[in-house]
Amino acid sequence: MSKKRTKYTSAFKTKLVLELLQNESAIVQIASKHNILPQNLQNWKKTFLANAEIAMEPSKAVKEYKDELIKAQMRNERLTTLVGKVTVEKEWLAKKLKSLGSSNRKQLVDLKPSLLHASYSLSVNHQCQLLGVNRSGIYYKPKVNNTKQSIKNHITKVFEKIPIYGEKKVHQQLLEDGYKVSLNTVARYRQELGLKAVLAVKQVNTTIPIKAHKKYSYKLRGLNISHSNHVWSTDITYVKIAGGMVYMAAIIDWHSKAVLSHRISNTMDSQLVMGVLNDALEKHLHPHPHPHPHPHPEIFNTDQGSQYTSEIHTKRLKDLGITISMDGKGRATDNICIERFWRSAKCERIYLNEYQSISDLITDMDDYIEFYNHQRFHETLKYKKPMDVYQESIKLNQEKKKVS
């Protein structure tokens, strides 16, 4: 069992040092008399003499002690302020880091950390702990899905070319371009890319009836429109350009949704509606193969506007044996086919542009209707294109008539 170390009081040490300083006995004698080691006595003397000045001038020692204490307190206050500042900054950075995704935080890790201080650096493991990421995932390099990236790139190209397409039409475009992909996948990729169809919606009214003009009943209610040139319909809409409003008239085939003719004018009169009617008849009037020609369309639908109830317009239709149909008063849905076309044209093109002149509008509408007829997928046509459906139906009807 080890011997406990003897502890000596300050008074005892001072007494022995004073006895030693009297220089009357040898250090060994004094040590032996008090049962201590000579080395201890020698060390006590050294300490006593080193602090003798304090005994002579205690006020000076106290002052120096106070000065050191004040300096220490000031250093402590500066360190406390610094620690507080660093703590606030750390908490702020921690909150910001939490808002970053895991992949972004992983990118902040320095795999070859340098010294932040002469004797301190942040190890990779410590960095991961501070950033709240798993160290095992730092060195993982995800495999690039080339097929996915290719599809995403093509979706972006379709959006840049046709920004009005929603996910269903984009999906149909990808299928046509040779990509094997589901609708849900296209929808998810578009969401990841942040792509949405660019559309706008406005409405105006162009129907101005005249009481004196004869009105015709609506012939399309419950009608099974089974082929192209069965029913055509027409309408006029406003388009805003720099300096005012202009008017656009169009004729559409109900079965195929193909736009057969369109015109733009600065006046809404009979010249506009007759021009678009004659243009459609010249382009799309197909005679019956039998000796007695049968004019097309069979039915022509309009609203009750004065341009359509005018004698010149109704006479042109009746001379060709075309049945005249007119919407009920205030019933825009009776002419829903052309109304939907107007919505598409305005949301997908017109409202997205500012036209400086009529010629600018004419050029852009020619381009849009070419796209609408020959490139744009139509949901009600099972994602076929209007003019393809129109031509297929005409060809099929002609073959049926030849057989009969």
Short mmCIF file of C-alpha atoms in Angstrom, two decimals:
data_model
loop_
_atom_site.label_atom_id
_atom_site.label_comp_id
_atom_site.label_asym_id
_atom_site.label_seq_id
_atom_site.Cartn_x
_atom_site.Cartn_y
_atom_site.Cartn_z
CA MET A 1 0.00 0.00 0.00
CA SER A 2 1.50 3.36 -1.04
CA LYS A 3 2.40 5.92 1.56
CA LYS A 4 0.33 9.07 1.58
CA ARG A 5 2.19 12.23 0.65
CA THR A 6 2.69 14.56 3.65
CA LYS A 7 1.20 18.02 3.24
CA TYR A 8 2.96 20.94 4.96
CA THR A 9 1.33 24.21 5.93
CA SER A 10 2.59 27.59 4.77
CA ALA A 11 3.44 28.55 8.34
CA PHE A 12 5.60 25.42 8.78
CA LYS A 13 7.41 26.07 5.49
CA THR A 14 8.06 29.73 6.45
CA LYS A 15 9.40 28.77 9.89
CA LEU A 16 11.91 26.33 8.40
CA VAL A 17 13.01 28.76 5.68
CA LEU A 18 13.65 31.48 8.30
CA GLU A 19 15.66 28.98 10.38
CA LEU A 20 17.67 28.15 7.28
CA LEU A 21 18.26 31.84 6.52
CA GLN A 22 19.70 32.35 10.02
CA ASN A 23 22.61 30.34 8.71
CA GLU A 24 23.29 28.66 12.09
CA SER A 25 22.80 25.05 11.08
CA ALA A 26 23.49 23.02 7.95
CA ILE A 27 20.58 22.30 5.66
CA VAL A 28 20.95 18.57 6.34
CA GLN A 29 20.75 19.12 10.08
CA ILE A 30 17.61 21.25 9.81
CA ALA A 31 16.01 18.75 7.45
CA SER A 32 16.85 15.82 9.72
CA LYS A 33 15.58 17.62 12.80
CA HIS A 34 12.17 18.23 11.17
CA ASN A 35 12.09 14.92 9.34
CA ILE A 36 11.93 16.38 5.80
CA LEU A 37 14.04 16.06 2.71
CA PRO A 38 16.80 18.65 2.17
CA GLN A 39 15.54 19.16 -1.38
CA ASN A 40 12.15 20.24 -0.06
CA LEU A 41 13.77 22.80 2.21
CA GLN A 42 15.86 24.11 -0.65
CA ASN A 43 12.79 24.48 -2.90
CA TRP A 44 10.87 26.30 -0.18
CA LYS A 45 13.72 28.76 0.26
CA LYS A 46 13.83 29.47 -3.46
CA THR A 47 10.08 30.12 -3.55
CA PHE A 48 10.26 32.31 -0.44
CA LEU A 49 13.00 34.54 -1.82
CA ALA A 50 11.28 34.85 -5.23
CA ASN A 51 8.16 36.24 -3.56
CA ALA A 52 9.90 38.37 -0.90
CA GLU A 53 9.12 41.53 -2.92
CA ILE A 54 5.42 40.88 -2.48
CA ALA A 55 5.88 40.86 1.27
CA MET A 56 7.64 44.22 1.14
CA GLU A 57 5.13 45.90 -1.27
CA PRO A 58 1.82 44.00 -1.09
CA SER A 59 -0.13 46.86 -2.71
CA LYS A 60 1.98 46.56 -5.88
CA ALA A 61 1.30 42.85 -6.06
CA VAL A 62 -2.40 43.40 -5.59
CA LYS A 63 -2.41 46.05 -8.33
CA GLU A 64 -0.59 43.78 -10.77
CA TYR A 65 -3.02 41.01 -9.91
CA LYS A 66 -5.97 43.32 -10.49
CA ASP A 67 -4.54 44.49 -13.82
CA GLU A 68 -4.10 40.92 -14.98
CA LEU A 69 -7.59 40.10 -13.79
CA ILE A 70 -9.07 43.06 -15.73
CA LYS A 71 -7.17 42.04 -18.88
CA ALA A 72 -8.40 38.49 -18.47
CA GLN A 73 -11.98 39.71 -18.04
CA MET A 74 -11.69 41.85 -21.20
CA ARG A 75 -10.32 38.89 -23.17
CA ASN A 76 -13.14 36.77 -21.82
CA GLU A 77 -15.75 39.36 -22.90
CA ARG A 78 -14.26 39.53 -26.42
CA LEU A 79 -14.25 35.76 -26.66
CA THR A 80 -17.82 35.57 -25.36
CA THR A 81 -18.96 38.10 -28.02
CA LEU A 82 -17.10 36.18 -30.72
CA VAL A 83 -18.58 32.86 -29.62
CA GLY A 84 -22.07 34.41 -29.61
CA LYS A 85 -21.58 35.79 -33.11
CA VAL A 86 -20.25 32.48 -34.41
CA THR A 87 -23.17 30.64 -32.76
CA VAL A 88 -25.76 32.92 -34.41
CA GLU A 89 -24.02 32.57 -37.80
CA LYS A 90 -23.84 28.80 -37.38
CA GLU A 91 -27.55 28.55 -36.56
CA TRP A 92 -28.42 30.77 -39.55
CA LEU A 93 -26.28 28.68 -41.90
CA ALA A 94 -27.75 25.47 -40.45
CA LYS A 95 -31.28 26.65 -41.30
CA LYS A 96 -30.22 27.60 -44.84
CA LEU A 97 -28.50 24.26 -45.34
CA LYS A 98 -31.66 22.41 -44.29
CA SER A 99 -33.53 24.12 -47.13
CA LEU A 100 -31.04 22.69 -49.63
CA GLY A 101 -31.58 19.27 -51.08
CA SER A 102 -29.30 16.43 -50.03
CA SER A 103 -27.57 16.41 -53.42
CA ASN A 104 -26.75 20.12 -53.15
CA ARG A 105 -25.36 19.71 -49.64
CA LYS A 106 -23.18 16.82 -50.79
CA GLN A 107 -21.57 19.14 -53.33
CA LEU A 108 -20.37 21.39 -50.48
CA VAL A 109 -18.12 18.68 -49.02
CA ASP A 110 -14.42 19.29 -49.67
CA LEU A 111 -12.89 15.85 -50.26
CA LYS A 112 -9.39 17.35 -49.83
CA PRO A 113 -9.80 19.64 -46.82
CA SER A 114 -7.11 22.25 -46.24
CA LEU A 115 -5.93 23.63 -42.87
CA LEU A 116 -8.35 26.20 -41.46
CA HIS A 117 -5.85 27.02 -38.72
CA ALA A 118 -2.21 26.22 -38.14
CA SER A 119 -3.18 23.04 -36.34
CA TYR A 120 -6.77 22.38 -37.32
CA SER A 121 -8.69 21.24 -40.43
CA LEU A 122 -12.21 19.93 -41.07
CA SER A 123 -12.13 16.25 -41.89
CA VAL A 124 -14.54 14.85 -44.48
CA ASN A 125 -16.39 13.02 -41.71
CA HIS A 126 -16.79 16.23 -39.67
CA GLN A 127 -17.95 18.14 -42.76
CA CYS A 128 -20.63 15.52 -43.37
CA GLN A 129 -21.79 15.81 -39.76
CA LEU A 130 -22.02 19.60 -40.01
CA LEU A 131 -23.91 19.42 -43.33
CA GLY A 132 -26.19 16.61 -42.20
CA VAL A 133 -25.31 14.24 -45.06
CA ASN A 134 -24.32 10.60 -45.11
CA ARG A 135 -20.62 10.12 -45.72
CA SER A 136 -21.25 6.90 -47.64
CA GLY A 137 -23.15 8.86 -50.27
CA ILE A 138 -20.37 11.38 -50.89
CA TYR A 139 -18.39 9.07 -53.12
CA TYR A 140 -21.45 7.69 -54.94
CA LYS A 141 -21.76 8.78 -58.56
CA PRO A 142 -25.30 8.18 -59.87
CA LYS A 143 -25.63 6.54 -63.26
CA VAL A 144 -26.92 8.84 -65.97
CA ASN A 145 -30.17 7.61 -67.52
CA ASN A 146 -29.51 8.48 -71.16
CA THR A 147 -32.99 7.40 -72.29
CA LYS A 148 -34.67 9.63 -69.72
CA GLN A 149 -32.45 12.57 -70.63
CA SER A 150 -33.15 12.06 -74.33
CA ILE A 151 -36.91 12.10 -73.72
CA LYS A 152 -36.62 15.20 -71.54
CA ASN A 153 -34.58 16.96 -74.21
CA HIS A 154 -37.22 16.15 -76.82
CA ILE A 155 -40.03 17.33 -74.52
CA THR A 156 -38.18 20.63 -74.18
CA LYS A 157 -37.82 20.91 -77.96
CA VAL A 158 -41.56 20.28 -78.43
CA PHE A 159 -42.33 22.97 -75.82
CA GLU A 160 -40.03 25.48 -77.52
CA LYS A 161 -41.67 24.79 -80.88
CA ILE A 162 -45.29 24.38 -79.72
CA PRO A 163 -45.65 25.92 -76.21
CA ILE A 164 -49.45 25.57 -76.27
CA TYR A 165 -49.34 21.76 -76.09
CA GLY A 166 -50.46 20.11 -72.87
CA GLU A 167 -49.13 16.76 -71.67
CA LYS A 168 -51.49 14.67 -73.83
CA LYS A 169 -50.49 16.38 -77.07
CA VAL A 170 -46.81 16.32 -76.11
CA HIS A 171 -47.17 12.58 -75.46
CA GLN A 172 -48.76 12.11 -78.87
CA GLN A 173 -45.95 14.11 -80.50
CA LEU A 174 -43.31 11.94 -78.82
CA LEU A 175 -45.04 8.77 -80.03
CA GLU A 176 -45.12 10.15 -83.56
CA ASP A 177 -41.42 11.02 -83.31
CA GLY A 178 -40.55 7.44 -82.36
CA TYR A 179 -40.29 7.60 -78.57
CA LYS A 180 -41.83 4.74 -76.57
CA VAL A 181 -43.06 6.48 -73.43
CA SER A 182 -46.24 6.53 -71.34
CA LEU A 183 -48.48 9.55 -70.76
CA ASN A 184 -47.74 9.46 -67.01
CA THR A 185 -44.00 9.57 -67.70
CA VAL A 186 -44.40 12.55 -70.02
CA ALA A 187 -46.49 14.33 -67.38
CA ARG A 188 -43.87 13.64 -64.69
CA TYR A 189 -40.95 14.77 -66.87
CA ARG A 190 -42.81 17.98 -67.80
CA GLN A 191 -43.38 18.66 -64.11
CA GLU A 192 -39.69 18.05 -63.35
CA LEU A 193 -38.77 20.45 -66.16
CA GLY A 194 -41.30 23.02 -64.92
CA LEU A 195 -43.11 23.16 -68.27
CA LYS A 196 -46.75 24.21 -68.58
CA ALA A 197 -48.84 24.98 -71.64
CA VAL A 198 -48.83 28.68 -72.44
CA LEU A 199 -52.46 29.75 -72.80
CA ALA A 200 -54.67 32.80 -72.36
CA VAL A 201 -58.45 33.30 -72.41
CA LYS A 202 -60.58 36.26 -73.51
CA GLN A 203 -64.05 36.57 -75.05
CA VAL A 204 -65.84 39.08 -77.28
CA ASN A 205 -69.24 39.25 -78.96
CA THR A 206 -69.62 39.95 -82.69
CA THR A 207 -73.27 38.98 -83.22
CA ILE A 208 -75.32 42.04 -84.24
CA PRO A 209 -78.75 40.91 -85.53
CA ILE A 210 -81.19 42.93 -87.66
CA LYS A 211 -84.88 42.30 -86.93
CA ALA A 212 -85.95 42.76 -90.54
CA HIS A 213 -83.77 39.92 -91.79
CA LYS A 214 -85.18 36.41 -91.97
CA LYS A 215 -83.83 33.97 -89.35
CA TYR A 216 -83.45 30.24 -89.92
CA SER A 217 -83.91 27.44 -87.40
CA TYR A 218 -81.08 25.49 -85.83
CA LYS A 219 -80.63 22.18 -87.70
CA LEU A 220 -77.77 20.55 -85.78
CA ARG A 221 -79.46 19.56 -82.51
CA GLY A 222 -79.23 15.75 -82.19
CA LEU A 223 -77.69 15.44 -85.66
CA ASN A 224 -75.10 12.66 -86.16
CA ILE A 225 -72.38 14.44 -88.15
CA SER A 226 -70.71 11.44 -89.78
CA HIS A 227 -68.48 12.73 -92.58
CA SER A 228 -66.61 15.70 -93.94
CA ASN A 229 -68.66 18.36 -95.78
CA HIS A 230 -71.74 17.25 -93.85
CA VAL A 231 -71.78 20.47 -91.82
CA TRP A 232 -69.77 23.66 -92.17
CA SER A 233 -70.04 26.57 -89.79
CA THR A 234 -68.69 30.10 -89.73
CA ASP A 235 -68.23 33.00 -87.34
CA ILE A 236 -66.48 36.36 -86.92
CA THR A 237 -64.22 37.38 -84.06
CA TYR A 238 -62.33 40.50 -82.97
CA VAL A 239 -58.53 40.65 -82.96
CA LYS A 240 -56.64 43.55 -81.37
CA ILE A 241 -53.68 45.09 -83.20
CA ALA A 242 -51.73 48.32 -82.68
CA GLY A 243 -54.16 51.15 -83.39
CA GLY A 244 -57.46 49.29 -82.98
CA MET A 245 -59.55 46.20 -83.69
CA VAL A 246 -59.80 44.12 -86.87
CA TYR A 247 -62.09 41.22 -87.74
CA MET A 248 -61.38 37.64 -88.63
CA ALA A 249 -63.87 35.25 -90.23
CA ALA A 250 -63.35 31.51 -90.69
CA ILE A 251 -65.22 28.44 -91.91
CA ILE A 252 -64.73 25.06 -90.24
CA ASP A 253 -65.81 21.52 -91.12
CA TRP A 254 -67.59 20.01 -88.10
CA HIS A 255 -66.63 16.39 -88.71
CA SER A 256 -62.88 16.89 -89.17
CA LYS A 257 -62.46 20.23 -87.35
CA ALA A 258 -60.43 21.41 -90.37
CA VAL A 259 -60.44 25.18 -91.07
CA LEU A 260 -61.43 25.44 -94.75
CA SER A 261 -60.94 29.18 -95.21
CA HIS A 262 -60.24 32.36 -93.24
CA ARG A 263 -60.00 36.07 -93.91
CA ILE A 264 -59.04 39.20 -91.98
CA SER A 265 -60.52 42.65 -92.60
CA ASN A 266 -60.69 46.07 -90.96
CA THR A 267 -64.47 46.09 -91.48
CA MET A 268 -67.13 43.60 -90.40
CA ASP A 269 -69.44 43.57 -93.42
CA SER A 270 -70.89 41.32 -96.12
CA GLN A 271 -67.70 41.58 -98.18
CA LEU A 272 -65.81 39.79 -95.37
CA VAL A 273 -68.30 36.92 -94.96
CA MET A 274 -68.84 36.50 -98.70
CA GLY A 275 -65.11 36.44 -99.30
CA VAL A 276 -64.50 33.65 -96.80
CA LEU A 277 -67.56 31.69 -98.04
CA ASN A 278 -66.59 31.86 -101.73
CA ASP A 279 -63.00 30.98 -100.87
CA ALA A 280 -64.11 27.82 -99.02
CA LEU A 281 -66.50 26.80 -101.80
CA GLU A 282 -63.86 27.21 -104.50
CA LYS A 283 -61.30 25.16 -102.55
CA HIS A 284 -63.52 22.43 -101.14
CA LEU A 285 -66.66 22.08 -103.32
CA HIS A 286 -66.63 18.45 -104.44
CA PRO A 287 -69.23 17.47 -107.11
CA HIS A 288 -71.12 14.22 -106.79
CA PRO A 289 -69.86 11.58 -109.29
CA HIS A 290 -73.40 11.18 -110.65
CA PRO A 291 -74.61 13.38 -113.56
CA HIS A 292 -76.42 15.72 -111.14
CA PRO A 293 -73.87 17.50 -108.96
CA HIS A 294 -74.65 17.67 -105.28
CA PRO A 295 -73.15 20.79 -103.66
CA HIS A 296 -71.22 20.64 -100.44
CA PRO A 297 -71.64 21.24 -97.57
CA GLU A 298 -75.07 19.80 -96.94
CA ILE A 299 -75.69 22.19 -94.00
CA PHE A 300 -74.15 25.60 -93.32
CA ASN A 301 -74.44 26.95 -89.76
CA THR A 302 -74.03 30.58 -88.62
CA ASP A 303 -75.19 32.87 -85.83
CA GLN A 304 -77.97 35.44 -86.33
CA GLY A 305 -75.59 38.30 -87.14
CA SER A 306 -76.69 40.73 -89.86
CA GLN A 307 -73.89 39.65 -92.20
CA TYR A 308 -75.20 36.07 -92.26
CA THR A 309 -78.90 36.92 -92.48
CA SER A 310 -78.27 39.33 -95.38
CA GLU A 311 -79.86 38.44 -98.71
CA ILE A 312 -76.54 38.14 -100.55
CA HIS A 313 -75.23 35.51 -98.11
CA THR A 314 -78.39 33.41 -97.76
CA LYS A 315 -79.05 33.54 -101.54
CA ARG A 316 -75.56 32.18 -102.28
CA LEU A 317 -76.20 29.19 -100.02
CA LYS A 318 -79.74 28.51 -101.29
CA ASP A 319 -78.64 28.71 -104.94
CA LEU A 320 -76.26 25.84 -104.22
CA GLY A 321 -78.96 23.83 -102.43
CA ILE A 322 -77.23 24.15 -99.05
CA THR A 323 -79.46 23.94 -95.99
CA ILE A 324 -79.12 27.03 -93.79
CA SER A 325 -78.91 26.58 -90.02
CA MET A 326 -78.63 29.37 -87.44
CA ASP A 327 -77.83 29.39 -83.72
CA GLY A 328 -80.59 30.14 -81.26
CA LYS A 329 -80.57 33.69 -79.93
CA GLY A 330 -77.81 34.08 -77.37
CA ARG A 331 -76.73 30.45 -77.76
CA ALA A 332 -73.03 30.52 -78.67
CA THR A 333 -72.81 26.82 -77.78
CA ASP A 334 -74.95 26.00 -80.82
CA ASN A 335 -71.89 26.88 -82.91
CA ILE A 336 -69.48 25.20 -80.50
CA CYS A 337 -67.14 23.83 -83.17
CA ILE A 338 -66.03 27.25 -84.46
CA GLU A 339 -66.11 28.68 -80.92
CA ARG A 340 -63.59 26.07 -79.82
CA PHE A 341 -61.39 26.92 -82.78
CA TRP A 342 -61.43 30.60 -81.80
CA ARG A 343 -60.43 29.67 -78.27
CA SER A 344 -57.52 27.57 -79.55
CA ALA A 345 -56.33 30.24 -81.99
CA LYS A 346 -56.47 33.01 -79.38
CA CYS A 347 -55.05 31.08 -76.44
CA GLU A 348 -52.33 29.38 -78.45
CA ARG A 349 -51.25 32.22 -80.69
CA ILE A 350 -53.12 35.55 -80.83
CA TYR A 351 -53.01 36.49 -77.12
CA LEU A 352 -49.33 35.62 -76.98
CA ASN A 353 -48.37 38.25 -79.56
CA GLU A 354 -48.68 41.96 -80.19
CA TYR A 355 -49.45 42.73 -83.82
CA GLN A 356 -48.29 46.05 -85.23
CA SER A 357 -50.26 45.80 -88.48
CA ILE A 358 -52.94 43.80 -90.31
CA SER A 359 -50.26 42.27 -92.53
CA ASP A 360 -48.44 40.96 -89.43
CA LEU A 361 -51.66 39.37 -88.20
CA ILE A 362 -52.45 37.85 -91.63
CA THR A 363 -48.99 36.29 -91.87
CA ASP A 364 -49.19 34.86 -88.34
CA MET A 365 -52.72 33.48 -88.81
CA ASP A 366 -51.75 31.83 -92.10
CA ASP A 367 -48.93 30.15 -90.22
CA TYR A 368 -51.11 29.13 -87.27
CA ILE A 369 -53.92 27.66 -89.40
CA GLU A 370 -51.38 25.72 -91.45
CA PHE A 371 -50.10 24.32 -88.16
CA TYR A 372 -53.63 23.75 -86.82
CA ASN A 373 -54.78 21.85 -89.92
CA HIS A 374 -51.68 19.79 -90.65
CA GLN A 375 -49.63 19.41 -87.46
CA ARG A 376 -51.74 20.00 -84.35
CA PHE A 377 -53.16 16.92 -82.60
CA HIS A 378 -56.87 17.11 -81.83
CA GLU A 379 -58.17 15.24 -78.79
CA THR A 380 -61.70 14.71 -80.13
CA LEU A 381 -60.17 13.18 -83.28
CA LYS A 382 -58.22 10.65 -81.20
CA TYR A 383 -55.09 12.77 -81.67
CA LYS A 384 -55.29 12.82 -85.44
CA LYS A 385 -54.78 16.04 -87.41
CA PRO A 386 -57.83 17.87 -88.81
CA MET A 387 -56.89 18.04 -92.49
CA ASP A 388 -55.83 14.37 -92.48
CA VAL A 389 -59.28 13.44 -91.16
CA TYR A 390 -60.96 15.75 -93.68
CA GLN A 391 -59.14 14.26 -96.68
CA GLU A 392 -59.57 10.65 -95.46
CA SER A 393 -63.33 11.16 -95.08
CA ILE A 394 -63.66 12.78 -98.55
CA LYS A 395 -61.75 9.90 -100.13
CA LEU A 396 -63.85 7.29 -98.29
CA ASN A 397 -67.12 8.97 -99.33
CA GLN A 398 -66.02 9.16 -102.96
CA GLU A 399 -65.15 5.44 -102.98
CA LYS A 400 -68.54 4.59 -101.44
CA LYS A 401 -70.36 6.64 -104.08
CA LYS A 402 -68.44 4.97 -106.91
CA VAL A 403 -69.46 1.55 -105.62
CA SER A 404 -73.12 2.59 -105.29
#
